[in-house]
mmCIF file of C-alpha atoms in Angstrom:
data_model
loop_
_atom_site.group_PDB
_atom_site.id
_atom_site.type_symbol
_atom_site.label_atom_id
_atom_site.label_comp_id
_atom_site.label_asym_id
_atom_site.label_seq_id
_atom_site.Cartn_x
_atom_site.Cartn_y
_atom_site.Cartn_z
ATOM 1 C CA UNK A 1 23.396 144.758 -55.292
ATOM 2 C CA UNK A 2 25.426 141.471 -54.279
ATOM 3 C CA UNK A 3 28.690 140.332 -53.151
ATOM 4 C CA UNK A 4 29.582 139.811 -56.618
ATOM 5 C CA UNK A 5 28.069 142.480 -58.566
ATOM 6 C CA UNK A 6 25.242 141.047 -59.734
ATOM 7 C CA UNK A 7 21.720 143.202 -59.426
ATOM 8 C CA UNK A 8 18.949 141.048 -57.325
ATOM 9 C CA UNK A 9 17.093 140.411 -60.584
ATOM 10 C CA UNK A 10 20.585 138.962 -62.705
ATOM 11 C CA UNK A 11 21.362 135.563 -63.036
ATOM 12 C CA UNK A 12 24.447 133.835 -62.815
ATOM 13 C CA UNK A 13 26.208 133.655 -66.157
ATOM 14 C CA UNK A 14 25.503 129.253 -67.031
ATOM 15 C CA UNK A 15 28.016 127.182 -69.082
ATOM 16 C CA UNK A 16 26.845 123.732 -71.030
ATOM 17 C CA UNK A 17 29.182 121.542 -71.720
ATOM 18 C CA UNK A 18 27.885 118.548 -74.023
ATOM 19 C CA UNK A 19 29.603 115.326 -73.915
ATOM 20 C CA UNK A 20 31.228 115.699 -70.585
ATOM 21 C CA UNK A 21 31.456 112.022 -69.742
ATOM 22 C CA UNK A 22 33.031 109.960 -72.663
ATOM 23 C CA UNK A 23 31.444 106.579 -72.028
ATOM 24 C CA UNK A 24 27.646 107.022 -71.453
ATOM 25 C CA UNK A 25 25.213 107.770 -74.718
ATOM 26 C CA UNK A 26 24.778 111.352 -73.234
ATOM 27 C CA UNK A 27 26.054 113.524 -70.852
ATOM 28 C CA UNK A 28 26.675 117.025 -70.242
ATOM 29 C CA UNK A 29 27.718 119.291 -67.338
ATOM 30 C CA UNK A 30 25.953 122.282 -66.344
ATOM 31 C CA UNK A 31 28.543 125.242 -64.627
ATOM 32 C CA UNK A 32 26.824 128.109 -62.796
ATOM 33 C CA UNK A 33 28.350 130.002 -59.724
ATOM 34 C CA UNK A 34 30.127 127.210 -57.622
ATOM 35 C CA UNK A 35 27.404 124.843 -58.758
ATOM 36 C CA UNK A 36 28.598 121.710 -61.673
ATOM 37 C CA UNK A 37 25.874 119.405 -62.171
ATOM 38 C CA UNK A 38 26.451 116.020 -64.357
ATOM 39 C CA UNK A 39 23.751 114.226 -66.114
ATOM 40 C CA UNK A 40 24.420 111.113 -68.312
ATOM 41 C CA UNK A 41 22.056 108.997 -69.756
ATOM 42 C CA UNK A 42 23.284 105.075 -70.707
#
């Protein structure tokens, strides 16, 4: 068991969020823990 509850074989829960950036053709951001990651593609 973790810190946080989670049994050593569970993931973190993951959130998607399309369209993140409003300027680029495509972008998203992708939540999990304390880790955001942006992608964008022009």
């Amino acid at each position: 068991m973790r810190v946080d509850g989670r049994a050593r074989d569970e993931l973190r829960p993951v959130e998607i969020v399309p369209h993140y950036i409003e300027y680029p053709e495509g972008s998203v951001l992708i939540k999990t823990g304390a880790t955001w990651v942006v992608c964008n593609v022009t």
